[in-house]
């Protein structure tokens, strides 16, 4: 009887963990659902960049880019470091780069009417 309680308890913990993971993933995807933030992350996929470079890449006003970078930083998706007076941004990890690449690949398939594949 105690064995079934342990299994049941472990299952409940796993459900809570899955719920937490789904909530975190939904938050990340919501951040990616903005054209400017997606452009910033696409540029950062190529390597570190400062705000001036990111502003050019996003094609958005500097104040807007700074606000979007702040959201990405607070969400833990990008990191910063100082280089003299400049702040340099980078993706926190490769998972995000691959997620952005895959989202853009799906867009390529939809726009180009390319056949699906694995």
Coordinates of N, CA, C and O in Angstrom, one line a residue:
X1 N 0.8 -1.2 0.0 CA 0.0 0.0 0.0 C 0.9 1.3 0.0 O 0.6 2.2 -0.7
X2 N 2.0 1.2 0.8 CA 2.8 2.4 0.8 C 3.5 2.6 -0.5 O 3.8 3.7 -0.9
X3 N 3.8 1.5 -1.3 CA 4.4 1.6 -2.6 C 3.5 2.4 -3.5 O 4.0 3.2 -4.3
X4 N 2.2 2.2 -3.5 CA 1.3 2.9 -4.4 C 1.2 4.3 -4.0 O 1.0 5.2 -4.8
X5 N 1.3 4.6 -2.7 CA 1.3 6.0 -2.3 C 2.6 6.8 -2.8 O 2.5 7.9 -3.2
X6 N 3.7 6.1 -2.8 CA 4.9 6.7 -3.3 C 4.8 7.0 -4.8 O 5.1 8.0 -5.3
X7 N 4.2 6.0 -5.5 CA 4.1 6.2 -7.0 C 3.1 7.3 -7.2 O 3.3 8.2 -8.1
X8 N 2.0 7.3 -6.5 CA 1.0 8.4 -6.7 C 1.6 9.8 -6.3 O 1.4 10.7 -7.0
X9 N 2.4 9.8 -5.3 CA 3.1 11.1 -4.9 C 4.0 11.5 -5.9 O 4.1 12.7 -6.3
X10 N 4.8 10.6 -6.5 CA 5.8 10.9 -7.5 C 5.1 11.4 -8.8 O 5.5 12.4 -9.4
X11 N 3.9 10.8 -9.1 CA 3.2 11.2 -10.3 C 2.7 12.7 -10.1 O 2.7 13.5 -11.0
X12 N 2.2 13.0 -8.9 CA 1.7 14.3 -8.6 C 2.8 15.4 -8.7 O 2.7 16.4 -9.3
X13 N 4.0 15.0 -8.2 CA 5.2 15.9 -8.4 C 5.5 16.1 -9.8 O 5.8 17.2 -10.2
X14 N 5.5 15.0 -10.6 CA 5.8 15.1 -12.0 C 4.8 16.0 -12.7 O 5.1 16.8 -13.6
X15 N 3.5 15.9 -12.4 CA 2.4 16.8 -13.0 C 2.7 18.2 -12.6 O 2.6 19.1 -13.5
X16 N 3.1 18.5 -11.4 CA 3.4 19.9 -11.0 C 4.6 20.4 -11.8 O 4.6 21.5 -12.3
X17 N 5.6 19.5 -11.9 CA 6.8 19.9 -12.7 C 6.5 20.2 -14.2 O 6.9 21.2 -14.7
X18 N 5.6 19.3 -14.8 CA 5.2 19.5 -16.1 C 4.4 20.8 -16.3 O 4.6 21.6 -17.2
X19 N 3.6 21.1 -15.3 CA 2.8 22.4 -15.3 C 3.7 23.6 -15.3 O 3.5 24.5 -16.0
X20 N 4.7 23.5 -14.4 CA 5.7 24.6 -14.3 C 6.5 24.8 -15.6 O 6.7 25.9 -16.0
X21 N 6.9 23.7 -16.2 CA 7.6 23.7 -17.4 C 6.8 24.3 -18.6 O 7.3 25.1 -19.3
X22 N 5.5 23.9 -18.6 CA 4.6 24.4 -19.7 C 4.4 25.9 -19.5 O 4.4 26.7 -20.5
X23 N 4.3 26.3 -18.3 CA 4.1 27.8 -18.0 C 5.3 28.6 -18.4 O 5.2 29.6 -19.0
X24 N 6.5 28.0 -18.0 CA 7.7 28.7 -18.4 C 7.9 28.8 -19.9 O 8.3 29.8 -20.5
X25 N 7.6 27.7 -20.6 CA 7.8 27.6 -22.0 C 6.8 28.6 -22.7 O 7.2 29.3 -23.7
X26 N 5.6 28.7 -22.2 CA 4.6 29.6 -22.7 C 5.1 31.0 -22.6 O 4.9 31.9 -23.5
X27 N 5.7 31.3 -21.5 CA 6.2 32.7 -21.2 C 7.3 33.0 -22.2 O 7.4 34.1 -22.8
X28 N 8.2 32.0 -22.5 CA 9.3 32.3 -23.4 C 8.8 32.5 -24.8 O 9.2 33.4 -25.5
X29 N 7.8 31.6 -25.2 CA 7.2 31.7 -26.6 C 6.5 33.1 -26.7 O 6.5 33.7 -27.8
X30 N 5.9 33.5 -25.6 CA 5.2 34.8 -25.7 C 6.2 36.0 -25.9 O 5.9 36.9 -26.7
X31 N 7.3 35.9 -25.3 CA 8.4 36.9 -25.6 C 8.9 36.8 -27.0 O 9.2 37.8 -27.6
X32 N 8.9 35.6 -27.6 CA 9.4 35.5 -29.0 C 8.3 35.9 -30.0 O 8.6 36.1 -31.1
X33 N 7.1 36.1 -29.5 CA 6.0 36.4 -30.4 C 5.9 37.9 -30.8 O 4.9 38.4 -31.2
X34 N 7.0 38.6 -30.6 CA 7.1 40.0 -31.0 C 8.2 40.1 -32.1 O 9.3 39.6 -31.9
X35 N 7.9 40.8 -33.1 CA 8.8 40.9 -34.3 C 10.1 41.5 -33.9 O 11.2 41.1 -34.3
X36 N 10.1 42.6 -33.1 CA 11.4 43.3 -32.7 C 12.2 42.4 -31.9 O 13.4 42.2 -32.1
X37 N 11.6 41.7 -30.9 CA 12.4 40.8 -30.0 C 12.9 39.6 -30.8 O 14.1 39.2 -30.6
X38 N 12.1 39.1 -31.7 CA 12.6 38.0 -32.6 C 13.8 38.5 -33.4 O 14.8 37.7 -33.6
X39 N 13.7 39.7 -34.0 CA 14.8 40.2 -34.8 C 16.1 40.4 -33.9 O 17.2 40.1 -34.4
X40 N 15.9 40.8 -32.7 CA 17.1 40.9 -31.8 C 17.7 39.6 -31.5 O 18.9 39.4 -31.5
X41 N 16.9 38.6 -31.2 CA 17.4 37.3 -30.9 C 18.0 36.6 -32.1 O 19.0 35.9 -32.0
X42 N 17.5 36.9 -33.3 CA 18.1 36.4 -34.5 C 19.5 37.0 -34.7 O 20.4 36.3 -35.0
X43 N 19.6 38.3 -34.5 CA 20.9 38.9 -34.6 C 21.9 38.4 -33.5 O 23.1 38.1 -33.8
X44 N 21.4 38.2 -32.3 CA 22.3 37.7 -31.2 C 22.6 36.2 -31.5 O 23.6 35.7 -30.9
X45 N 21.9 35.5 -32.3 CA 22.2 34.1 -32.6 C 23.6 34.1 -33.4 O 24.3 33.1 -33.3
X46 N 23.9 35.2 -34.0 CA 25.2 35.3 -34.8 C 26.3 35.7 -33.8 O 27.5 35.5 -34.3
X47 N 26.1 36.1 -32.6 CA 27.1 36.5 -31.7 C 26.7 37.7 -30.9 O 25.7 38.3 -31.1
X48 N 27.6 38.1 -30.0 CA 27.4 39.3 -29.2 C 27.2 40.5 -30.0 O 27.7 40.6 -31.1
X49 N 26.5 41.5 -29.4 CA 26.2 42.8 -30.1 C 25.9 43.8 -29.1 O 25.3 43.6 -28.0
X50 N 26.2 45.1 -29.4 CA 25.8 46.2 -28.6 C 24.5 46.8 -29.1 O 23.9 46.4 -30.1
X51 N 24.0 47.8 -28.3 CA 22.7 48.3 -28.6 C 22.6 49.0 -30.0 O 21.6 48.8 -30.7
X52 N 23.7 49.6 -30.4 CA 23.7 50.3 -31.7 C 23.6 49.2 -32.8 O 22.8 49.4 -33.8
X53 N 24.3 48.2 -32.7 CA 24.3 47.1 -33.7 C 22.9 46.4 -33.7 O 22.3 46.2 -34.8
X54 N 22.3 46.2 -32.5 CA 21.0 45.6 -32.4 C 19.9 46.5 -33.0 O 18.9 46.0 -33.5
X55 N 20.1 47.8 -32.7 CA 19.1 48.8 -33.3 C 19.0 48.7 -34.8 O 18.0 48.7 -35.4
X56 N 20.2 48.7 -35.4 CA 20.3 48.5 -36.9 C 19.7 47.2 -37.3 O 18.9 47.2 -38.3
X57 N 20.0 46.1 -36.7 CA 19.5 44.8 -37.1 C 17.9 44.7 -36.9 O 17.3 44.1 -37.8
X58 N 17.4 45.4 -35.9 CA 15.9 45.3 -35.6 C 15.2 46.3 -36.5 O 14.0 46.1 -36.7
X59 N 15.8 47.3 -36.9 CA 15.1 48.3 -37.7 C 14.1 49.0 -36.9 O 13.0 49.4 -37.4
X60 N 14.4 49.2 -35.6 CA 13.4 49.9 -34.7 C 14.1 51.0 -34.0 O 15.4 51.0 -33.9
X61 N 13.4 51.9 -33.4 CA 14.0 53.0 -32.6 C 14.8 52.5 -31.4 O 14.5 51.5 -30.8
X62 N 15.9 53.2 -31.1 CA 16.8 52.8 -30.0 C 16.1 52.6 -28.7 O 16.3 51.7 -28.0
X63 N 15.2 53.5 -28.4 CA 14.4 53.4 -27.1 C 13.6 52.1 -27.1 O 13.5 51.4 -26.0
X64 N 13.0 51.8 -28.2 CA 12.2 50.6 -28.3 C 13.1 49.3 -28.1 O 12.8 48.4 -27.4
X65 N 14.2 49.3 -28.8 CA 15.2 48.2 -28.7 C 15.7 48.1 -27.3 O 15.7 46.9 -26.8
X66 N 16.0 49.1 -26.6 CA 16.4 49.1 -25.2 C 15.3 48.5 -24.3 O 15.7 47.7 -23.4
X67 N 14.1 48.9 -24.5 CA 13.0 48.3 -23.7 C 12.9 46.8 -24.0 O 12.7 46.0 -23.1
X68 N 12.9 46.4 -25.2 CA 12.8 45.0 -25.6 C 14.0 44.2 -25.0 O 13.8 43.1 -24.5
X69 N 15.2 44.7 -25.1 CA 16.4 44.1 -24.5 C 16.2 43.9 -23.0 O 16.6 42.9 -22.4
X70 N 15.6 44.9 -22.3 CA 15.4 44.9 -20.9 C 14.4 43.7 -20.5 O 14.7 43.0 -19.6
X71 N 13.4 43.5 -21.3 CA 12.5 42.4 -21.1 C 13.2 41.1 -21.3 O 13.0 40.2 -20.5
X72 N 14.0 41.0 -22.3 CA 14.7 39.7 -22.6 C 15.7 39.4 -21.5 O 15.9 38.3 -21.1
X73 N 16.3 40.5 -21.0 CA 17.3 40.3 -19.9 C 16.6 39.9 -18.6 O 17.0 39.0 -17.9
X74 N 15.5 40.6 -18.3 CA 14.7 40.2 -17.0 C 14.2 38.8 -17.1 O 14.1 38.1 -16.1
X75 N 13.9 38.3 -18.3 CA 13.4 37.0 -18.5 C 14.5 35.9 -18.4 O 14.2 34.7 -18.4
X76 N 15.7 36.4 -18.4 CA 16.9 35.5 -18.4 C 17.3 34.9 -19.7 O 18.0 33.9 -19.7
X77 N 16.8 35.5 -20.8 CA 17.1 35.0 -22.1 C 18.4 35.5 -22.7 O 19.0 34.9 -23.6
X78 N 18.8 36.7 -22.3 CA 20.0 37.3 -22.7 C 20.9 37.7 -21.5 O 20.4 38.0 -20.4
X79 N 22.2 37.8 -21.8 CA 23.1 38.3 -20.7 C 23.7 39.6 -21.2 O 23.7 39.9 -22.4
X80 N 24.3 40.3 -20.3 CA 25.0 41.5 -20.6 C 26.4 41.5 -20.0 O 26.7 40.8 -19.0
X81 N 27.3 42.3 -20.6 CA 28.6 42.5 -20.0 C 29.0 43.9 -20.5 O 28.6 44.4 -21.5
X82 N 29.9 44.5 -19.7 CA 30.4 45.9 -20.0 C 31.6 45.7 -20.8 O 32.5 44.9 -20.6
X83 N 31.8 46.5 -21.9 CA 33.0 46.6 -22.7 C 33.3 48.1 -22.8 O 32.8 48.8 -23.7
X84 N 34.0 48.6 -21.8 CA 34.2 50.1 -21.7 C 32.9 50.7 -21.3 O 32.3 50.4 -20.3
X85 N 32.4 51.6 -22.1 CA 31.2 52.3 -21.9 C 30.0 51.6 -22.5 O 28.8 51.9 -22.3
X86 N 30.3 50.6 -23.4 CA 29.2 49.9 -24.1 C 28.7 48.7 -23.3 O 29.5 48.1 -22.5
X87 N 27.5 48.4 -23.5 CA 26.9 47.2 -22.9 C 26.7 46.2 -24.1 O 26.1 46.6 -25.1
X88 N 27.3 45.0 -23.9 CA 27.2 44.0 -25.0 C 26.3 42.9 -24.5 O 26.3 42.4 -23.4
X89 N 25.4 42.5 -25.4 CA 24.4 41.5 -25.2 C 24.7 40.2 -25.9 O 25.4 40.2 -26.9
X90 N 24.3 39.1 -25.3 CA 24.5 37.8 -25.8 C 23.3 36.9 -25.4 O 22.7 37.1 -24.4
X91 N 23.1 35.9 -26.2 CA 22.1 34.9 -25.8 C 22.6 34.1 -24.6 O 23.8 33.8 -24.5
X92 N 21.7 33.7 -23.7 CA 22.1 33.0 -22.5 C 22.6 31.6 -22.8 O 23.5 31.1 -22.3
X93 N 21.9 30.9 -23.8 CA 22.3 29.5 -24.2 C 21.9 29.2 -25.6 O 21.0 29.9 -26.2
X94 N 22.5 28.1 -26.1 CA 22.2 27.7 -27.5 C 20.8 27.2 -27.7 O 20.3 27.2 -28.8
X95 N 20.1 26.8 -26.7 CA 18.7 26.3 -26.8 C 17.9 27.4 -27.5 O 17.1 27.2 -28.4
X96 N 18.1 28.6 -27.0 CA 17.3 29.8 -27.5 C 17.7 30.0 -29.0 O 16.8 30.3 -29.8
X97 N 18.9 29.9 -29.3 CA 19.4 30.1 -30.7 C 18.7 29.1 -31.6 O 18.1 29.4 -32.7
X98 N 18.7 27.8 -31.2 CA 18.0 26.8 -32.0 C 16.5 27.0 -32.1 O 15.9 26.7 -33.1
X99 N 15.9 27.5 -31.0 CA 14.5 27.8 -31.0 C 14.1 28.9 -32.0 O 13.2 28.7 -32.8
X100 N 14.9 29.9 -32.0 CA 14.7 31.0 -33.0 C 14.9 30.5 -34.4 O 14.1 30.8 -35.3
X101 N 16.0 29.7 -34.6 CA 16.3 29.1 -35.9 C 15.1 28.3 -36.4 O 14.7 28.3 -37.6
X102 N 14.6 27.4 -35.5 CA 13.5 26.6 -35.9 C 12.2 27.4 -36.2 O 11.5 27.1 -37.2
X103 N 11.9 28.4 -35.4 CA 10.8 29.2 -35.7 C 10.9 29.9 -37.1 O 9.9 30.0 -37.9
X104 N 12.1 30.4 -37.4 CA 12.3 31.0 -38.7 C 12.2 30.0 -39.8 O 11.8 30.3 -40.9
X105 N 12.7 28.8 -39.6 CA 12.6 27.7 -40.6 C 11.1 27.4 -40.9 O 10.7 27.1 -42.0
X106 N 10.3 27.3 -39.8 CA 8.8 27.1 -40.0 C 8.3 28.2 -40.9 O 7.5 28.0 -41.8
X107 N 8.7 29.4 -40.6 CA 8.2 30.6 -41.4 C 8.6 30.5 -42.8 O 7.8 30.7 -43.7
X108 N 9.8 30.0 -43.1 CA 10.3 29.8 -44.4 C 9.4 28.8 -45.2 O 9.1 29.0 -46.3
X109 N 9.0 27.7 -44.5 CA 8.2 26.7 -45.0 C 6.8 27.3 -45.4 O 6.2 26.9 -46.4
X110 N 6.3 28.1 -44.5 CA 4.9 28.6 -44.7 C 5.0 29.6 -45.9 O 4.1 29.6 -46.7
X111 N 6.0 30.5 -45.9 CA 6.0 31.5 -46.9 C 6.4 30.9 -48.3 O 5.7 31.3 -49.3
X112 N 7.3 30.0 -48.3 CA 7.7 29.4 -49.5 C 6.9 28.2 -49.9 O 7.2 27.6 -50.9
X113 N 5.9 27.8 -49.1 CA 5.1 26.7 -49.4 C 6.0 25.4 -49.6 O 5.8 24.7 -50.6
X114 N 7.0 25.3 -48.8 CA 7.9 24.1 -48.9 C 7.2 22.9 -48.2 O 6.4 23.1 -47.3
X115 N 7.6 21.7 -48.7 CA 7.0 20.5 -48.1 C 7.5 20.3 -46.7 O 8.6 20.6 -46.4
X116 N 6.7 19.7 -45.8 CA 7.1 19.4 -44.5 C 8.2 18.3 -44.5 O 8.2 17.5 -45.4
X117 N 9.0 18.3 -43.4 CA 10.0 17.3 -43.3 C 10.4 17.2 -41.8 O 10.1 18.1 -41.0
X118 N 11.2 16.2 -41.5 CA 11.7 16.0 -40.1 C 13.2 16.3 -40.1 O 13.9 16.3 -41.0

